[in-house]
Coordinates of C-alpha atoms in Angstrom, one line a residue:
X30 CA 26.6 0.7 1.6
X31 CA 23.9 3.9 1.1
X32 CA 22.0 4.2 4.2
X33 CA 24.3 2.4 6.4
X34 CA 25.4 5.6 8.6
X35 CA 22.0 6.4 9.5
X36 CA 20.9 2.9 10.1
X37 CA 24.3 2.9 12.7
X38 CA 22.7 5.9 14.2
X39 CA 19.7 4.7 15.0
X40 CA 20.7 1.8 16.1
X41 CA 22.9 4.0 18.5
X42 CA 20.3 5.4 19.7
X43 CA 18.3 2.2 20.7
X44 CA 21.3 0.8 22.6
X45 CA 22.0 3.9 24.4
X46 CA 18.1 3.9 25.3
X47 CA 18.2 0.5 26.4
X48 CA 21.5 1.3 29.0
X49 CA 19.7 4.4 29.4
X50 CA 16.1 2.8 30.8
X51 CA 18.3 -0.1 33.0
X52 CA 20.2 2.2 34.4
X53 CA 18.0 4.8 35.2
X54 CA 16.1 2.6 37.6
X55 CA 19.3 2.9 39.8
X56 CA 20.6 6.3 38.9
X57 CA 19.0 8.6 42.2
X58 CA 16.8 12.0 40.4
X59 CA 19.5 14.4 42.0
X60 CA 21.8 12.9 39.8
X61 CA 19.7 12.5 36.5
X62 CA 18.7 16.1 37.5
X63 CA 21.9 17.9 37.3
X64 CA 23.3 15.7 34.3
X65 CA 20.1 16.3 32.3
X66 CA 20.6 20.4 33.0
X67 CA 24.3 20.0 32.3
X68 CA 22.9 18.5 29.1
X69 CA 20.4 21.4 28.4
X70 CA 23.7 23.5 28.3
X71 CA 25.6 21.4 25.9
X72 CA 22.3 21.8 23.6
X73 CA 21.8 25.4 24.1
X74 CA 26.0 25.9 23.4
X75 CA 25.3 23.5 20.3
X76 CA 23.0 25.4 19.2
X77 CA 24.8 28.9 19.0
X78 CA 27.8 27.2 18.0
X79 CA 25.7 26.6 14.7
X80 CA 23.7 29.5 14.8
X81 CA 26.9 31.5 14.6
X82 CA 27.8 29.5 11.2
X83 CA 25.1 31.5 9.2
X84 CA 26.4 34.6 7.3
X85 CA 23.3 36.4 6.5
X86 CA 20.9 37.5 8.8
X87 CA 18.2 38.2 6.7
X88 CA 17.8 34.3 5.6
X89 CA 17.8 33.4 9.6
X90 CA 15.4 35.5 10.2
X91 CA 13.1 35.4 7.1
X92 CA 13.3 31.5 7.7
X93 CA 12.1 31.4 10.9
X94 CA 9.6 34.0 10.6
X95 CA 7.9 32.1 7.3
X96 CA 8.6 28.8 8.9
X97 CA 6.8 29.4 11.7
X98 CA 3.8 30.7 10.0
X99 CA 3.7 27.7 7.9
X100 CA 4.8 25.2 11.1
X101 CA 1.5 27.3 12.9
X102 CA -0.7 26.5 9.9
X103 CA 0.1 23.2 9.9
X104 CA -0.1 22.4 13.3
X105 CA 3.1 20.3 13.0
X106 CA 3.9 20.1 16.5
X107 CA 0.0 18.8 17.6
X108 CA 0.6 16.3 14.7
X109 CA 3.9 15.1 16.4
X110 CA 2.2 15.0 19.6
X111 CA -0.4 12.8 18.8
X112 CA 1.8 10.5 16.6
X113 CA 3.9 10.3 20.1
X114 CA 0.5 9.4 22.0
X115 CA -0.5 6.9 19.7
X116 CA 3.1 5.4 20.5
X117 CA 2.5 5.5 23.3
X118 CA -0.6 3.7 23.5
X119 CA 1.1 1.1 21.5
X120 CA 3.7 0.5 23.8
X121 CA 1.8 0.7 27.1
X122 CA -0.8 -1.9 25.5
X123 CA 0.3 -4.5 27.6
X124 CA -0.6 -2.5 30.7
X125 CA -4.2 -2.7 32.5
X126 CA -3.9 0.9 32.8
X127 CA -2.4 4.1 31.0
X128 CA -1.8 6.9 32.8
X129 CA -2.2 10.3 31.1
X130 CA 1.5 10.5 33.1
X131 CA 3.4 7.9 31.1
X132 CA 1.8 9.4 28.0
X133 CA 2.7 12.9 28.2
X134 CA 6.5 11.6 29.4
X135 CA 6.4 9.6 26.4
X136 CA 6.0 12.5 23.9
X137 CA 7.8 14.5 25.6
X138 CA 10.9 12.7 25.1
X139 CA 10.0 11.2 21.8
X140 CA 9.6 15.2 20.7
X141 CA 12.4 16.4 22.2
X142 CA 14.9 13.7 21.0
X143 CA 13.1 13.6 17.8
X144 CA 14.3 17.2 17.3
X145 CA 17.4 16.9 18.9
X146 CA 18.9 14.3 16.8
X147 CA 17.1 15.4 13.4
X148 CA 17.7 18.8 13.3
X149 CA 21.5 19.7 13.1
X150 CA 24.6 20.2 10.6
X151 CA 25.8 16.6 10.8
X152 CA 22.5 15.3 10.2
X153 CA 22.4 17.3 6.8
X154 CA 25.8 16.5 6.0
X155 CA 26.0 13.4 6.9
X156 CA 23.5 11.8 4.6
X157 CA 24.2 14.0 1.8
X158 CA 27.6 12.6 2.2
X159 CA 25.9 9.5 2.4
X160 CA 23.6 9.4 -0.3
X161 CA 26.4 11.2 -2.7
X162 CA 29.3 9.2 -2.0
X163 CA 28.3 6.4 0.3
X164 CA 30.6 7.9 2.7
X165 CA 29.0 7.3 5.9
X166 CA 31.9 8.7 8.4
X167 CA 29.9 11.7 9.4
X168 CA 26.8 9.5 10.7
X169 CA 29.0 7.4 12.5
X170 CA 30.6 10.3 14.2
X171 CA 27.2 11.5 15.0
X172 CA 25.9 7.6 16.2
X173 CA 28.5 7.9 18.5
X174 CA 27.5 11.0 20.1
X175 CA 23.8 10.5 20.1
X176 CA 24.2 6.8 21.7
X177 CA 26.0 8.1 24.7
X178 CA 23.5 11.1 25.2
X179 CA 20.7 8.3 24.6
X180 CA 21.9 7.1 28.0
X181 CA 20.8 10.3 30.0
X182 CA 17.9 11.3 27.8
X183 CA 16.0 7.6 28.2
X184 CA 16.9 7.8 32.1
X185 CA 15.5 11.2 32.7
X186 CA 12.5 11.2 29.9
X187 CA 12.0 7.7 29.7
X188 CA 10.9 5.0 26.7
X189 CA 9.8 7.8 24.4
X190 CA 13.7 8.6 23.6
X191 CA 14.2 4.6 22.3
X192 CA 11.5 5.6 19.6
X193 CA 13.3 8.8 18.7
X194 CA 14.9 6.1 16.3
X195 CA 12.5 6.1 13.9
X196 CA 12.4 9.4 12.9
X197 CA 15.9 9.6 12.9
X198 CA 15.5 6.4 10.0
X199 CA 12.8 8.6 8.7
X200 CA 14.5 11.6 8.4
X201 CA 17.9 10.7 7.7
X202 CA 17.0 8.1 5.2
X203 CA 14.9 10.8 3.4
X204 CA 17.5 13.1 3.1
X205 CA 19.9 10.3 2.2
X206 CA 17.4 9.0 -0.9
X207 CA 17.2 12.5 -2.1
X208 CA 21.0 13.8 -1.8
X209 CA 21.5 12.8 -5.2
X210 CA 18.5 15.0 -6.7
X211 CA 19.3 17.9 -4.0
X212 CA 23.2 17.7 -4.2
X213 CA 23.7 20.0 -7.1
X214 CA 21.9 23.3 -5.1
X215 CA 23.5 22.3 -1.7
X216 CA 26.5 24.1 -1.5
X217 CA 28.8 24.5 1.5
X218 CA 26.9 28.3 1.7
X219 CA 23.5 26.8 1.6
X220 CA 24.4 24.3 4.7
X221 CA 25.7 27.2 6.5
X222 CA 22.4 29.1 6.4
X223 CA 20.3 25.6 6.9
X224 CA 22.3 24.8 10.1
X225 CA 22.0 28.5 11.5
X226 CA 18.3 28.4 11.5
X227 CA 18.9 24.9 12.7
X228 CA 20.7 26.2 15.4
X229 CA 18.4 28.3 16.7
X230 CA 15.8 25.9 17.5
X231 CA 18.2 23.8 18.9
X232 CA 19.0 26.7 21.5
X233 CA 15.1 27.0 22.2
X234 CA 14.8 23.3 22.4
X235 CA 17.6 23.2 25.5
X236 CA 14.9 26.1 27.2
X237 CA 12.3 24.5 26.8
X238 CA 14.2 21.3 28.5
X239 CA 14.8 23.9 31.5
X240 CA 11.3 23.8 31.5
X241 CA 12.0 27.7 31.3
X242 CA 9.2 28.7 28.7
X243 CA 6.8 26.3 25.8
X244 CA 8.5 27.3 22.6
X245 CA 6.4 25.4 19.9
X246 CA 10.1 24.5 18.0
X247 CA 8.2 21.9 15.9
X248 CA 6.4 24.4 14.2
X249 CA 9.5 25.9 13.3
X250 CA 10.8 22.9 11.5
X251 CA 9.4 24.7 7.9
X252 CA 11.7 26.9 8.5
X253 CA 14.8 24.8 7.9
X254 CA 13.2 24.3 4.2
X255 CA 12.8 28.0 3.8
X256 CA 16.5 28.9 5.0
X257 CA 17.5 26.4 2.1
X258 CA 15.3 28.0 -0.8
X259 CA 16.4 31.4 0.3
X260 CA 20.0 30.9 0.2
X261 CA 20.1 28.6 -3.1
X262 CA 17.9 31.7 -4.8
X263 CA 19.9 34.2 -3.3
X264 CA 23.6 33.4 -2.7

């Protein structure tokens, strides 16, 4: 069935948040610490692993450059932030009180999961493979990983990783419905030159999990369009 990978993934996800909320509560922060930073290298590795796939500079760079000026005049990362408040709210309804604590825990994992599972090679692949040829192989691969890292994201950041789900239904699904219009112009070349500036903000999003430096990577995210355009007009 089309769609069925990235419904497994987030599903993934939501049962590794769930095993990653109950066991957090008995997990000590020394622990959650140095897995979570041990995970922040895995991303950062991840992301020059893909980086390092791109063949042309010029489209990295130009794609980044341009996205972030559109990402800026957009303001996609304020809009994300106050989509993750709003969950937030939602969630916490139930509650006398809402701290301005749980809320800015809860977008900050809902951001940086959001990112973390959306933008990357096998999410691309995957539901093109998907939405082509029903093959959903890729997604489960990629359910697999996400639902074990679900576990330490949701214990160190919290509820807001358990909602990362829907944009990965969002996003994925999109991409999955549209495969069979985009196909055609996404050559192995053009993935290449997606996932490199992929990769890069996947490097900047393990940094700003160090806590390192504020690297507005969501207003980068026009930039994966751009690196696609650019290497379907010129390669």
């Amino acid at each position: 069935m089309i769609g069925a990978g990235t419904l497994a993934n987030a599903g993934a996800i939501v049962a590794g948040s769930v095993v990653g909320l109950a066991a957090g509560r008995g997990i000590k922060e020394k622990y959650q610490e140095t897995v979570l930073y041990g995970l922040c290298l895995c991303v950062m590795m991840l992301g020059l692993q893909m980086a390092f796939q791109g063949k042309h500079i010029m489209i990295t760079i130009s794609s980044l450059v341009l996205g972030s000026i559109i990402g800026e005049a957009m303001d996609i990362e304020a809009k994300l932030e106050r989509f993750g408040t709003w969950l937030a709210k939602k969630v916490q309804s139930r509650r006398k009180t809402t701290s301005a604590g749980d809320e800015g825990a809860f977008v900050q994992g809902f951001m940086y999961a959001s990112l973390i599972y959306c933008v990357g090679a096998m999410a691309i692949v995957g539901s093109i493979q998907d939405g082509l040829g029903g093959d959903p192989t890729t997604l489960y691969t990629k359910a697999a990983l996400d639902g074990l890292s679900g576990i330490i994201y949701a214990a160190n950041m919290g509820v807001g990783v358990l909602f990362s789900a829907l944009s990965v239904l969002v996003y994925q699904g999109a991409l999955t419905a549209l495969a069979g219009l985009l196909g055609p112009y996404m050559s192995p070349e053009v993935v290449q030159e997606i996932a490199a500036s992929g990769g890069l903000m996947i490097f900047g999003i393990g940094i700003n999990m160090t806590k390192l430096l504020k690297i507005r990577i969501g207003n980068m995210l026009p930039g994966l369009v751009v690196a696609g355009v650019a290497a379907v007009i010129f390669l």
